[in-house]
Amino acid sequence: MRLKKQMDVLCIGATLVDIPLYPVSRELFDNESYPLDQIAMTIGGDAVNEATIISRLGKKTALVSMIGKDAVGDFILHHCRENGIDTTGVKQKDGVDTSINIGMVTADGERTFITNRNGSLWKMTLEDVDLSVIKGAKILSFGSIFNNASLDAVALKAIFQKGKEEGMIICTDMIKPRFGEKLADIAEALSYVDYFFPNFDEACLITDETDLYKVADRIMETGVGHVIIKIGTRGCYIRSQDGTEMIVPVLQGVKAVDTIGAGDNFAAGFITGLVEGKSLRECGEYANVTAVISIQSIGATTGVQRIEQ
C-alpha cells in the first residue's frame, strides 16, 4: 500500500474510543445512582490523538493502527475522514472488538482508565503494521511504548529500523510499563529514536532513579537523540546528545478540567514544531501550549481545534 499523498507525520499505535465520565468522586460506589455533568464518546488512543491534533495544526498526517469491523471502528474512520487523516495503514479486522476506554475523571482533572483487555488495543501486533506504508513522511511517531501490549521491543525495533531506512525522524512517547519493564528492555529500540517524550513518573519507573538529571543521564545512555521529560506544572526538561539542556516553563494559572490525552497533545505540539523547523525551545513552548489548551476541555481531542488557538 502507498499513502495517498506526501505526509508530514506518520502516527503508529493505539486507536480507540474514550468515554470520559466527569466529574467522578472517589466515593462513586457509595451511591446507588451517580449523575454526571457529561458522558460522551470521544476519540482516544495515542496515535489517533496525535494525528488529529497535528492535522488540526495544519500538517498532513497518516495513521497506522488496527481496529475492529464494528460500529466503534466505523466511528473512528469517520473521525479520520473529518480531520483529513490518511487511513491507508489502518487495518479493520473481523472478529476484533475496537477498544473502548472508560475514563474516570475527578473534579481536579486527574483520571484513571477502565480498559477492555480483549480489545484491539491489546490485540494489535507487528503483523498489523504494514511496514510498506512507512515511507513518504518526514516524521514517524510511535504513539506510546508499552501501550499496545503485543508490540514488544522486537516489534519496536523493526518499526524504527524501517523508519530510519526511509530517512525519517523517529519520535515516541511512553506509558507506565504494563509488566514491570525497565529501560534495558527497550534500550535497543530507543537507540533509533530521535525524540523521546516520557513524563517524569514514567521515566523514574524505567530507570529506577528519582532525580531528574540522573533519570535523563540513564535515558541518554541508550543513544536516544533527545529526551523531553514532561515535569507537570514546571513544564518540560529537554536534554540532547550534544549536551544541550533546558527547562521550558509552562503557562501558569490554568485550571485543568481533564488531563486525558495531555501527553499526546504535548507530543503533537512538539512534533508540529519539528515539522516547522522550530528550535528545541520553541518546540517545547509549542508542546506546552498545546497541552494546556487540551486540558481545558473534556476528552483528548476536543480542546485543540485549529492553529489560531
CSV table of C-alpha atoms in Angstrom, one decimal:
chain,number,residue,atom,x,y,z
A,1,MET,CA,0.0,0.0,0.0
A,2,ARG,CA,1.0,3.6,-0.6
A,3,LEU,CA,0.0,6.7,1.2
A,4,LYS,CA,-2.3,8.9,-0.9
A,5,LYS,CA,0.0,11.9,-0.7
A,6,GLN,CA,3.2,13.2,0.7
A,7,MET,CA,2.9,13.2,4.5
A,8,ASP,CA,4.4,15.3,7.2
A,9,VAL,CA,3.8,12.8,10.0
A,10,LEU,CA,3.0,9.1,10.2
A,11,CYS,CA,1.5,8.1,13.5
A,12,ILE,CA,1.6,4.4,14.6
A,13,GLY,CA,-0.1,2.9,17.6
A,14,ALA,CA,-3.3,2.9,19.6
A,15,THR,CA,-6.7,3.9,18.1
A,16,LEU,CA,-9.8,3.6,20.2
A,17,VAL,CA,-12.8,5.4,21.7
A,18,ASP,CA,-12.7,7.1,25.1
A,19,ILE,CA,-15.9,7.6,27.2
A,20,PRO,CA,-14.9,10.2,29.8
A,21,LEU,CA,-17.0,10.3,33.0
A,22,TYR,CA,-16.8,13.7,34.6
A,23,PRO,CA,-16.8,14.7,37.5
A,24,VAL,CA,-16.3,11.4,39.4
A,25,SER,CA,-15.5,11.4,43.1
A,26,ARG,CA,-13.7,8.6,44.9
A,27,GLU,CA,-16.9,7.8,46.7
A,28,LEU,CA,-18.6,6.7,43.5
A,29,PHE,CA,-19.6,3.2,44.7
A,30,ASP,CA,-21.1,4.6,47.9
A,31,ASN,CA,-24.1,5.8,45.7
A,32,GLU,CA,-26.8,3.7,44.1
A,33,SER,CA,-27.1,6.2,41.3
A,34,TYR,CA,-24.5,8.7,40.3
A,35,PRO,CA,-25.5,11.6,38.0
A,36,LEU,CA,-22.7,13.3,36.0
A,37,ASP,CA,-22.3,16.5,34.1
A,38,GLN,CA,-21.2,14.8,31.0
A,39,ILE,CA,-20.9,11.4,29.3
A,40,ALA,CA,-19.9,11.3,25.7
A,41,MET,CA,-18.0,9.2,23.1
A,42,THR,CA,-14.7,10.8,22.2
A,43,ILE,CA,-11.7,9.8,20.1
A,44,GLY,CA,-8.9,8.2,22.1
A,45,GLY,CA,-5.6,6.4,21.7
A,46,ASP,CA,-2.2,7.9,21.4
A,47,ALA,CA,-1.7,7.5,17.7
A,48,VAL,CA,-5.0,8.9,16.5
A,49,ASN,CA,-4.9,11.6,19.2
A,50,GLU,CA,-1.5,12.8,17.8
A,51,ALA,CA,-2.6,12.5,14.2
A,52,THR,CA,-5.8,14.5,14.9
A,53,ILE,CA,-4.0,17.4,16.7
A,54,ILE,CA,-1.1,17.6,14.2
A,55,SER,CA,-3.7,17.6,11.3
A,56,ARG,CA,-5.6,20.5,13.0
A,57,LEU,CA,-2.4,22.4,13.4
A,58,GLY,CA,-2.0,22.3,9.6
A,59,LYS,CA,0.2,19.3,8.8
A,60,LYS,CA,-0.5,16.3,6.6
A,61,THR,CA,-0.9,13.2,8.8
A,62,ALA,CA,-1.4,9.4,8.2
A,63,LEU,CA,-2.4,6.7,10.7
A,64,VAL,CA,-1.2,3.1,11.0
A,65,SER,CA,-3.3,1.1,13.5
A,66,MET,CA,-5.7,-1.8,13.9
A,67,ILE,CA,-9.4,-1.6,14.8
A,68,GLY,CA,-12.4,-3.9,14.6
A,69,LYS,CA,-15.1,-4.1,11.9
A,70,ASP,CA,-17.7,-2.7,14.2
A,71,ALA,CA,-19.7,0.5,14.9
A,72,VAL,CA,-16.8,1.9,17.1
A,73,GLY,CA,-14.3,1.2,14.3
A,74,ASP,CA,-16.6,3.0,11.8
A,75,PHE,CA,-16.9,5.9,14.2
A,76,ILE,CA,-13.1,6.2,14.3
A,77,LEU,CA,-12.8,6.1,10.5
A,78,HIS,CA,-15.4,8.8,10.1
A,79,HIS,CA,-13.5,10.9,12.6
A,80,CYS,CA,-10.3,10.4,10.5
A,81,ARG,CA,-12.1,11.5,7.3
A,82,GLU,CA,-13.5,14.6,9.0
A,83,ASN,CA,-10.0,15.5,10.2
A,84,GLY,CA,-8.1,14.8,6.9
A,85,ILE,CA,-6.1,11.8,8.3
A,86,ASP,CA,-4.9,9.3,5.7
A,87,THR,CA,-6.1,5.8,6.9
A,88,THR,CA,-4.3,3.7,4.2
A,89,GLY,CA,-2.4,2.0,7.0
A,90,VAL,CA,-5.4,1.3,9.3
A,91,LYS,CA,-6.4,-2.4,9.3
A,92,GLN,CA,-10.0,-3.1,10.1
A,93,LYS,CA,-10.4,-6.8,11.2
A,94,ASP,CA,-13.3,-9.1,11.6
A,95,GLY,CA,-13.7,-10.8,15.0
A,96,VAL,CA,-12.0,-8.0,16.8
A,97,ASP,CA,-13.7,-5.5,19.2
A,98,THR,CA,-12.4,-2.0,18.7
A,99,SER,CA,-11.2,-0.9,22.2
A,100,ILE,CA,-13.2,1.4,24.4
A,101,ASN,CA,-11.7,3.0,27.4
A,102,ILE,CA,-13.9,4.4,30.2
A,103,GLY,CA,-12.0,7.4,31.6
A,104,MET,CA,-13.0,8.3,35.2
A,105,VAL,CA,-12.1,12.0,35.7
A,106,THR,CA,-12.1,13.7,39.1
A,107,ALA,CA,-13.1,17.4,39.5
A,108,ASP,CA,-9.5,18.4,39.7
A,109,GLY,CA,-8.7,16.8,36.3
A,110,GLU,CA,-7.0,13.6,37.4
A,111,ARG,CA,-8.1,10.4,35.7
A,112,THR,CA,-7.9,6.6,35.6
A,113,PHE,CA,-9.0,4.2,32.8
A,114,ILE,CA,-11.1,1.1,32.7
A,115,THR,CA,-10.0,-0.9,29.6
A,116,ASN,CA,-11.0,-4.0,27.7
A,117,ARG,CA,-8.2,-6.5,27.8
A,118,ASN,CA,-9.7,-8.3,24.8
A,119,GLY,CA,-10.0,-5.2,22.6
A,120,SER,CA,-8.0,-4.1,19.6
A,121,LEU,CA,-5.5,-2.2,21.8
A,122,TRP,CA,-4.3,-5.4,23.3
A,123,LYS,CA,-4.5,-7.5,20.1
A,124,MET,CA,-2.6,-5.3,17.7
A,125,THR,CA,0.7,-7.0,16.7
A,126,LEU,CA,3.6,-6.3,14.3
A,127,GLU,CA,1.6,-8.2,11.7
A,128,ASP,CA,-1.0,-5.4,11.8
A,129,VAL,CA,1.6,-2.8,10.9
A,130,ASP,CA,2.2,-2.7,7.2
A,131,LEU,CA,5.9,-1.7,7.1
A,132,SER,CA,5.5,-0.8,3.4
A,133,VAL,CA,3.4,2.2,4.5
A,134,ILE,CA,6.4,3.5,6.4
A,135,LYS,CA,7.7,5.8,3.8
A,136,GLY,CA,6.9,9.1,2.2
A,137,ALA,CA,6.7,11.0,5.5
A,138,LYS,CA,9.1,13.3,7.3
A,139,ILE,CA,8.5,12.0,10.8
A,140,LEU,CA,7.4,8.7,12.3
A,141,SER,CA,5.7,9.0,15.6
A,142,PHE,CA,5.1,5.8,17.6
A,143,GLY,CA,2.3,6.7,20.0
A,144,SER,CA,3.4,5.1,23.2
A,145,ILE,CA,5.8,2.4,24.1
A,146,PHE,CA,4.0,-0.2,26.4
A,147,ASN,CA,0.5,0.9,25.3
A,148,ASN,CA,0.0,-1.8,22.7
A,149,ALA,CA,0.9,-4.8,24.9
A,150,SER,CA,1.7,-7.0,21.9
A,151,LEU,CA,4.1,-4.5,20.2
A,152,ASP,CA,7.1,-5.5,22.2
A,153,ALA,CA,10.8,-4.4,21.9
A,154,VAL,CA,11.4,-6.6,18.9
A,155,ALA,CA,8.4,-5.0,17.1
A,156,LEU,CA,9.5,-1.5,18.1
A,157,LYS,CA,13.0,-2.2,16.7
A,158,ALA,CA,11.6,-3.4,13.4
A,159,ILE,CA,9.3,-0.4,13.1
A,160,PHE,CA,12.0,2.1,14.0
A,161,GLN,CA,14.6,0.4,11.7
A,162,LYS,CA,12.2,0.7,8.8
A,163,GLY,CA,11.7,4.4,9.6
A,164,LYS,CA,15.4,5.1,9.7
A,165,GLU,CA,15.9,3.2,6.4
A,166,GLU,CA,13.4,5.7,4.9
A,167,GLY,CA,15.2,8.7,6.3
A,168,MET,CA,12.5,9.6,8.8
A,169,ILE,CA,12.9,11.4,12.1
A,170,ILE,CA,11.7,8.9,14.9
A,171,CYS,CA,9.6,10.2,17.8
A,172,THR,CA,7.9,8.2,20.6
A,173,ASP,CA,6.1,8.6,23.9
A,174,MET,CA,5.5,6.0,26.6
A,175,ILE,CA,3.0,5.0,29.2
A,176,LYS,CA,3.8,3.3,32.5
A,177,PRO,CA,5.1,-0.2,31.9
A,178,ARG,CA,2.4,-2.8,31.9
A,179,PHE,CA,4.5,-5.8,33.0
A,180,GLY,CA,7.3,-4.1,35.0
A,181,GLU,CA,9.6,-3.5,32.1
A,182,LYS,CA,12.8,-1.5,32.6
A,183,LEU,CA,15.0,0.8,30.5
A,184,ALA,CA,17.2,-2.2,29.5
A,185,ASP,CA,14.1,-3.9,27.9
A,186,ILE,CA,13.7,-1.0,25.4
A,187,ALA,CA,17.2,0.4,25.2
A,188,GLU,CA,18.0,-1.1,21.8
A,189,ALA,CA,14.7,0.3,20.3
A,190,LEU,CA,15.4,3.7,21.9
A,191,SER,CA,18.8,3.8,20.2
A,192,TYR,CA,16.9,4.5,16.9
A,193,VAL,CA,14.8,7.3,18.4
A,194,ASP,CA,15.5,11.0,17.9
A,195,TYR,CA,12.9,12.5,20.3
A,196,PHE,CA,11.5,10.6,23.4
A,197,PHE,CA,8.7,12.1,25.4
A,198,PRO,CA,8.2,10.3,28.8
A,199,ASN,CA,6.7,12.1,31.8
A,200,PHE,CA,8.8,12.2,34.9
A,201,ASP,CA,7.0,9.5,36.8
A,202,GLU,CA,7.2,7.1,33.9
A,203,ALA,CA,10.9,7.8,33.4
A,204,CYS,CA,11.6,7.2,37.1
A,205,LEU,CA,9.9,3.8,36.8
A,206,ILE,CA,12.0,2.5,33.9
A,207,THR,CA,15.3,4.0,35.2
A,208,ASP,CA,14.9,3.3,38.9
A,209,GLU,CA,16.1,6.9,39.5
A,210,THR,CA,14.3,9.7,41.2
A,211,ASP,CA,16.5,12.7,40.4
A,212,LEU,CA,15.5,14.4,37.2
A,213,TYR,CA,19.1,14.8,36.0
A,214,LYS,CA,20.1,11.2,36.8
A,215,VAL,CA,16.9,10.0,35.1
A,216,ALA,CA,18.0,11.9,31.9
A,217,ASP,CA,21.5,10.5,32.2
A,218,ARG,CA,20.2,7.0,32.2
A,219,ILE,CA,18.0,7.5,29.2
A,220,MET,CA,20.7,9.3,27.2
A,221,GLU,CA,22.9,6.3,27.7
A,222,THR,CA,20.7,4.3,25.3
A,223,GLY,CA,21.8,6.6,22.4
A,224,VAL,CA,18.4,8.4,22.1
A,225,GLY,CA,18.9,11.7,20.3
A,226,HIS,CA,16.9,13.9,22.7
A,227,VAL,CA,14.8,13.2,25.8
A,228,ILE,CA,12.0,15.6,26.6
A,229,ILE,CA,10.7,14.8,30.1
A,230,LYS,CA,7.3,16.3,31.0
A,231,ILE,CA,7.6,17.7,34.5
A,232,GLY,CA,4.0,18.7,35.2
A,233,THR,CA,3.4,22.3,36.3
A,234,ARG,CA,7.1,23.1,35.8
A,235,GLY,CA,6.8,22.4,32.0
A,236,CYS,CA,9.3,20.1,30.3
A,237,TYR,CA,13.0,19.3,30.6
A,238,ILE,CA,15.0,18.8,27.4
A,239,ARG,CA,18.4,17.1,27.1
A,240,SER,CA,20.3,16.4,23.8
A,241,GLN,CA,23.2,14.2,23.0
A,242,ASP,CA,25.3,17.3,22.2
A,243,GLY,CA,25.0,18.4,25.9
A,244,THR,CA,22.2,21.0,25.4
A,245,GLU,CA,19.7,21.0,28.2
A,246,MET,CA,17.0,23.4,29.3
A,247,ILE,CA,13.7,23.6,31.2
A,248,VAL,CA,10.9,25.2,29.2
A,249,PRO,CA,8.3,26.5,31.6
A,250,VAL,CA,4.6,26.0,31.1
A,251,LEU,CA,1.8,28.7,31.3
A,252,GLN,CA,0.7,29.1,34.9
A,253,GLY,CA,-2.8,29.7,36.4
A,254,VAL,CA,-4.7,27.4,34.1
A,255,LYS,CA,-7.4,25.2,35.6
A,256,ALA,CA,-7.3,21.6,34.5
A,257,VAL,CA,-10.7,20.1,33.6
A,258,ASP,CA,-9.5,16.8,32.1
A,259,THR,CA,-5.9,15.6,31.7
A,260,ILE,CA,-6.9,12.7,29.3
A,261,GLY,CA,-4.6,13.0,26.3
A,262,ALA,CA,-2.5,15.8,27.6
A,263,GLY,CA,0.7,13.9,26.9
A,264,ASP,CA,-0.5,13.1,23.3
A,265,ASN,CA,-1.3,16.8,22.8
A,266,PHE,CA,2.2,17.7,24.1
A,267,ALA,CA,3.8,15.3,21.7
A,268,ALA,CA,1.7,16.6,18.8
A,269,GLY,CA,2.7,20.2,19.5
A,270,PHE,CA,6.4,19.3,19.8
A,271,ILE,CA,6.2,17.3,16.5
A,272,THR,CA,4.4,20.1,14.7
A,273,GLY,CA,7.2,22.4,15.8
A,274,LEU,CA,9.8,20.0,14.4
A,275,VAL,CA,8.0,19.9,11.0
A,276,GLU,CA,8.1,23.7,11.0
A,277,GLY,CA,11.8,23.8,11.8
A,278,LYS,CA,11.4,25.4,15.2
A,279,SER,CA,14.3,25.4,17.7
A,280,LEU,CA,14.2,23.0,20.6
A,281,ARG,CA,13.0,25.7,23.0
A,282,GLU,CA,10.3,26.8,20.5
A,283,CYS,CA,9.2,23.1,20.1
A,284,GLY,CA,9.0,22.8,23.9
A,285,GLU,CA,6.9,26.0,24.1
A,286,TYR,CA,4.6,24.9,21.4
A,287,ALA,CA,4.2,21.5,23.1
A,288,ASN,CA,3.4,23.1,26.5
A,289,VAL,CA,0.8,25.4,25.0
A,290,THR,CA,-0.9,22.6,23.0
A,291,ALA,CA,-1.2,20.5,26.2
A,292,VAL,CA,-2.5,23.5,28.2
A,293,ILE,CA,-5.3,24.0,25.7
A,294,SER,CA,-6.2,20.3,25.7
A,295,ILE,CA,-6.7,20.1,29.5
A,296,GLN,CA,-9.3,22.8,29.5
A,297,SER,CA,-11.9,20.5,27.8
A,298,ILE,CA,-13.3,17.0,28.3
A,299,GLY,CA,-11.6,14.5,26.0
A,300,ALA,CA,-8.3,14.1,24.4
A,301,THR,CA,-9.1,15.8,21.1
A,302,THR,CA,-11.9,18.3,21.9
A,303,GLY,CA,-9.7,21.2,23.1
A,304,VAL,CA,-7.3,21.9,20.2
A,305,GLN,CA,-9.4,22.6,17.1
A,306,ARG,CA,-7.3,25.0,15.0
A,307,ILE,CA,-3.9,26.6,14.8
A,308,GLU,CA,-5.3,30.1,15.7
A,309,GLN,CA,-5.8,29.0,19.3
